[in-house]
Coordinates of C-alpha atoms and ligand atoms in Angstrom, one line a residue:
M1185 CA -26.1 8.5 4.6
G1186 CA -22.3 8.3 4.8
R1187 CA -20.3 8.2 8.2
L1188 CA -19.7 12.4 10.0
Y1189 CA -16.1 11.2 10.9
L1190 CA -14.4 8.2 11.8
V1191 CA -13.8 7.4 15.6
P1192 CA -9.9 7.4 16.2
Y1193 CA -8.5 4.0 16.3
P1194 CA -5.4 2.7 17.6
M1195 CA -3.4 1.3 14.5
N1196 CA -1.6 -2.0 15.3
H1197 CA 1.8 -1.1 13.5
T1198 CA 5.7 -2.9 13.8
E1199 CA 8.6 -0.8 13.9
Q1200 CA 12.5 -0.8 13.5
G1201 CA 15.2 1.5 13.4
Q1202 CA 15.7 4.9 14.2
G1203 CA 16.1 8.3 12.5
L1204 CA 14.0 9.2 9.5
P1205 CA 10.5 7.9 9.7
L1206 CA 9.7 5.7 7.0
I1207 CA 5.9 4.3 6.9
L1208 CA 5.6 1.8 4.7
I1209 CA 1.5 1.3 3.7
H1210 CA 0.6 -2.6 2.7
G1211 CA -1.4 -3.1 -0.4
F1212 CA -4.7 -5.0 -0.8
P1213 CA -5.2 -7.6 0.7
H1214 CA -2.4 -7.6 3.1
D1215 CA -0.9 -6.5 6.6
H1216 CA 2.1 -5.5 7.5
T1217 CA 4.0 -8.4 7.0
L1218 CA 4.4 -7.7 3.8
W1219 CA 7.4 -5.4 4.4
E1220 CA 9.3 -7.6 6.5
P1221 CA 12.1 -7.3 4.3
Q1222 CA 12.0 -3.8 4.4
L1223 CA 11.7 -3.5 8.4
D1224 CA 14.9 -5.8 8.2
G1225 CA 16.6 -4.5 5.4
L1226 CA 16.4 -0.6 6.2
S1227 CA 16.0 -0.1 9.5
D1228 CA 20.1 1.1 9.7
V1229 CA 19.1 4.0 7.8
A1230 CA 15.6 4.8 8.7
R1231 CA 13.2 4.5 11.8
V1232 CA 10.8 2.0 9.8
I1233 CA 6.9 2.0 10.6
A1234 CA 4.7 -0.6 8.8
P1235 CA 1.2 -0.3 10.0
D1236 CA -1.9 -2.7 9.5
L1237 CA -4.9 -1.0 7.7
R1238 CA -7.7 -0.8 9.7
G1239 CA -9.3 -4.3 9.9
F1240 CA -6.0 -6.3 8.4
G1241 CA -4.1 -8.4 10.6
N1242 CA -5.0 -8.7 13.9
A1243 CA -7.9 -6.2 14.5
E1244 CA -11.0 -6.8 15.3
E1245 CA -13.9 -4.2 14.1
V1246 CA -14.0 -1.7 10.5
P1247 CA -16.9 -0.1 9.2
E1248 CA -18.4 -1.4 6.0
T1249 CA -16.4 1.0 4.0
M1250 CA -13.1 2.1 4.7
T1251 CA -12.0 4.8 1.9
M1252 CA -8.4 5.6 1.1
D1253 CA -8.9 8.8 3.2
D1254 CA -10.1 7.0 6.4
Y1255 CA -6.5 5.0 6.3
A1256 CA -5.0 8.2 5.5
T1257 CA -6.2 9.5 8.7
D1258 CA -5.7 6.5 10.6
I1259 CA -1.9 7.1 9.4
K1260 CA -1.8 10.7 10.6
A1261 CA -3.3 9.7 14.1
L1262 CA -0.7 7.1 14.4
L1263 CA 2.1 9.7 13.6
D1264 CA 0.8 11.6 16.1
E1265 CA 0.7 9.2 18.5
L1266 CA 4.2 8.8 17.7
G1267 CA 5.1 12.3 18.2
I1268 CA 6.3 12.2 14.2
A1269 CA 5.8 15.4 12.8
K1270 CA 6.8 14.6 9.2
A1271 CA 7.5 11.1 7.8
V1272 CA 8.7 9.7 4.5
V1273 CA 5.4 7.9 3.2
C1274 CA 5.5 4.9 0.9
G1275 CA 2.4 2.5 -0.3
L1276 CA 2.5 -0.2 -2.1
S1277 CA -0.6 -0.3 -4.1
M1278 CA -3.8 0.1 -2.3
G1279 CA -1.2 1.5 0.1
G1280 CA 0.2 3.9 -3.0
Y1281 CA -3.5 5.0 -3.0
V1282 CA -3.4 5.6 0.6
A1283 CA -0.4 7.4 0.3
L1284 CA -1.4 9.6 -2.2
A1285 CA -4.8 10.6 0.0
F1286 CA -2.1 11.3 2.8
L1287 CA -0.3 13.8 0.7
A1288 CA -3.4 15.5 -0.4
R1289 CA -4.7 15.6 3.4
Y1290 CA -1.4 16.3 4.8
P1291 CA 1.4 17.9 3.0
E1292 CA 3.2 19.0 5.8
A1293 CA 3.3 15.8 7.4
T1294 CA 4.9 14.5 4.1
Q1295 CA 8.6 14.4 3.6
G1296 CA 8.9 12.3 0.4
L1297 CA 6.5 10.0 -1.1
I1298 CA 7.3 6.3 -2.5
L1299 CA 4.7 5.1 -4.9
C1300 CA 5.3 1.4 -5.7
N1301 CA 3.1 -1.0 -8.0
T1302 CA 0.5 1.9 -7.8
R1303 CA -1.8 4.2 -9.9
A1304 CA -3.1 7.6 -9.6
G1305 CA -6.5 7.0 -11.8
A1306 CA -9.8 6.0 -10.1
D1307 CA -11.7 2.8 -11.0
T1308 CA -13.2 2.3 -14.1
E1309 CA -17.1 1.7 -14.1
Q1310 CA -16.3 -2.4 -14.8
A1311 CA -13.3 -2.1 -12.0
R1312 CA -15.8 -0.8 -9.9
E1313 CA -18.3 -3.3 -10.4
G1314 CA -15.3 -6.2 -9.6
R1315 CA -14.6 -4.8 -6.5
Y1316 CA -18.4 -4.7 -5.5
A1317 CA -18.5 -8.7 -6.3
T1318 CA -15.3 -9.0 -4.5
A1319 CA -16.7 -7.0 -1.2
R1320 CA -19.9 -9.7 -1.5
K1321 CA -17.9 -12.7 -1.9
A1322 CA -15.8 -12.0 0.6
I1323 CA -18.8 -11.7 3.3
D1324 CA -20.6 -14.5 1.5
E1325 CA -17.8 -17.0 1.1
G1326 CA -14.7 -15.7 3.2
V1327 CA -11.5 -14.8 2.0
A1328 CA -10.0 -18.2 1.0
G1329 CA -10.9 -18.4 -2.4
I1330 CA -9.7 -14.8 -2.9
A1331 CA -6.4 -15.8 -2.0
E1332 CA -6.4 -18.7 -4.3
S1333 CA -7.0 -16.9 -7.0
M1334 CA -5.2 -13.2 -6.1
A1335 CA -1.7 -14.6 -5.2
P1336 CA -0.6 -15.7 -8.2
K1337 CA -1.8 -12.9 -10.1
M1338 CA 0.5 -11.0 -7.8
L1339 CA 3.8 -12.2 -8.6
A1340 CA 6.0 -12.9 -11.7
E1341 CA 6.4 -16.1 -13.2
A1342 CA 10.1 -15.8 -12.9
T1343 CA 9.6 -15.4 -9.1
I1344 CA 7.1 -18.1 -9.0
A1345 CA 9.9 -20.4 -10.7
K1346 CA 12.9 -19.0 -8.5
R1347 CA 11.0 -19.1 -5.4
P1348 CA 8.1 -21.3 -5.7
E1349 CA 7.3 -21.2 -1.5
M1350 CA 6.4 -17.6 -1.9
L1351 CA 3.5 -18.2 -3.6
N1352 CA 2.1 -20.0 -0.6
T1353 CA 3.4 -17.0 1.6
V1354 CA 1.6 -14.6 -0.2
R1355 CA -1.7 -17.0 -0.1
T1356 CA -1.3 -18.0 3.0
L1357 CA -0.7 -14.2 4.0
I1358 CA -4.5 -13.1 1.8
A1359 CA -6.1 -16.1 3.1
R1360 CA -5.7 -14.9 7.1
Q1361 CA -7.4 -11.3 6.7
S1362 CA -10.9 -10.9 7.8
P1363 CA -13.7 -10.9 5.2
A1364 CA -15.1 -7.8 6.6
A1365 CA -11.1 -6.0 6.1
V1366 CA -11.2 -6.8 2.7
A1367 CA -14.8 -6.1 2.0
A1368 CA -14.5 -2.6 3.7
A1369 CA -11.2 -2.0 1.5
A1370 CA -12.6 -3.4 -1.9
Q1371 CA -15.6 -0.7 -1.5
G1372 CA -13.1 2.1 -0.2
M1373 CA -11.1 1.4 -3.4
A1374 CA -14.2 1.3 -5.8
V1375 CA -14.9 5.0 -4.7
R1376 CA -11.5 6.4 -4.3
L1377 CA -10.8 9.6 -5.9
D1378 CA -8.8 10.0 -9.2
R1379 CA -6.1 11.6 -8.3
T1380 CA -3.9 12.4 -11.6
P1381 CA -5.0 16.2 -11.3
M1382 CA -2.7 16.7 -8.2
L1383 CA 0.4 15.0 -9.7
S1384 CA 2.1 18.2 -11.6
S1385 CA 1.6 20.0 -8.3
I1386 CA 3.4 17.6 -5.8
S1387 CA 6.5 19.4 -4.3
V1388 CA 8.2 16.6 -2.2
P1389 CA 10.4 14.4 -3.7
V1390 CA 8.7 11.3 -5.1
L1391 CA 10.4 8.0 -6.0
I1392 CA 8.1 5.4 -8.1
I1393 CA 8.9 2.1 -8.2
T1394 CA 7.3 -0.8 -10.4
G1395 CA 8.1 -4.5 -11.6
S1396 CA 8.5 -4.8 -15.6
A1397 CA 6.3 -8.3 -15.0
D1398 CA 3.5 -6.4 -13.1
T1399 CA 0.4 -7.4 -14.9
L1400 CA -2.1 -5.8 -12.2
I1401 CA -0.6 -2.9 -12.5
P1402 CA 1.5 -2.2 -15.3
P1403 CA 4.4 -0.2 -15.7
S1404 CA 2.9 2.3 -18.0
E1405 CA 0.8 3.7 -14.9
S1406 CA 4.6 4.3 -13.2
E1407 CA 5.9 5.7 -16.2
A1408 CA 2.4 8.0 -16.8
M1409 CA 2.8 9.1 -13.2
A1410 CA 7.1 9.8 -13.4
A1411 CA 5.9 11.9 -16.4
M1412 CA 3.6 14.5 -14.5
I1413 CA 5.4 14.5 -11.1
P1414 CA 8.1 17.3 -11.1
D1415 CA 10.7 16.0 -8.7
S1416 CA 10.5 11.8 -9.4
G1417 CA 12.4 9.6 -10.4
L1418 CA 11.4 5.9 -11.7
I1419 CA 12.4 2.5 -11.0
V1420 CA 11.5 -0.5 -13.0
I1421 CA 13.0 -3.3 -11.5
P1422 CA 13.2 -6.5 -14.1
D1423 CA 11.4 -9.5 -14.1
V1424 CA 9.5 -8.7 -10.9
G1425 CA 5.8 -8.7 -10.3
H1426 CA 3.3 -6.7 -8.3
L1427 CA 5.1 -7.2 -5.1
S1428 CA 8.3 -5.7 -5.9
N1429 CA 9.3 -5.3 -2.1
L1430 CA 9.2 -9.3 -1.8
E1431 CA 10.0 -10.2 -5.1
D1432 CA 13.3 -8.5 -5.2
P1433 CA 13.9 -7.0 -2.0
E1434 CA 17.8 -6.1 -2.7
A1435 CA 16.8 -3.8 -5.8
F1436 CA 13.9 -2.2 -3.7
N1437 CA 15.5 -1.6 -0.6
G1438 CA 18.7 -0.3 -2.8
A1439 CA 16.3 2.3 -4.4
V1440 CA 14.4 3.0 -1.2
R1441 CA 17.8 3.6 0.3
K1442 CA 19.2 6.0 -2.1
F1443 CA 16.3 8.3 -1.9
L1444 CA 16.2 8.2 1.6
G1445 CA 19.7 9.7 1.6
R1446 CA 18.7 12.5 -1.0
V1447 CA 15.3 13.4 1.0
A1448 CA 17.5 13.2 4.9
Ligands
MLT106 C1 -3.0 -4.1 -4.3 O1 -2.7 -4.8 -4.4 O2 -3.5 -2.9 -3.3 C2 -4.3 -4.2 -5.0 O3 -4.2 -4.7 -6.6 C3 -4.8 -2.7 -5.7 C4 -6.1 -2.9 -6.5 O4 -6.9 -3.9 -6.2 O5 -6.3 -1.8 -7.2

């Protein structure tokens, strides 16, 4: 039987800057430190807020499954706690799934949306099986093996060649996450809704960012979303993989900065 409600949860978060609230939602299986280049690089134009999704970072407890709606509910509770009525909501990959869930639930609290290296569709049956296998592996074996296999897939070959230390940074970031958090998120992604039907009725401005060398979620997914969302712009950063904000912070922050200027 499913949960009737989620017990409120005080989200760990880091923030920097003042003004227009910009909430940055990390991907799977990361934590808020993914956004260090944006906390530093955008805090002169926004109040940049980077939470740890439930279970990630230093958090202790997490339910067996965290749906994208569960994470979105946590983010709304954080905004309420911070006295923020409306924010620009930015999510990378799984963070993008959460951002779309947030918009669906709380349109009045969404000033604009930034969807990075993500997609609107649900999992295929095969992808779903893979999620359940990842969840089992995390619980049975821990996260080190997952970190070892996932980290190289998240970065473009060009990034690894130019900045080899980044591979270790991403591997370490994944390896320190708790097995329970990784399993809960994998299971939540497996049951996430197809958000494609809502795209054509999105009425807030949307910026879509991806990397030309993202092999985990190919740029064609971003192009498809851009074609369906009325007020949207698409930026494809050359030679960048799945972690576009880390791999090319200058191009990423430049695009976000321009978008925030328009939204504000
Ligand atoms: C992520 O980076 O959040 C994941 O690649 C998302 C996914 O597995 O669908």
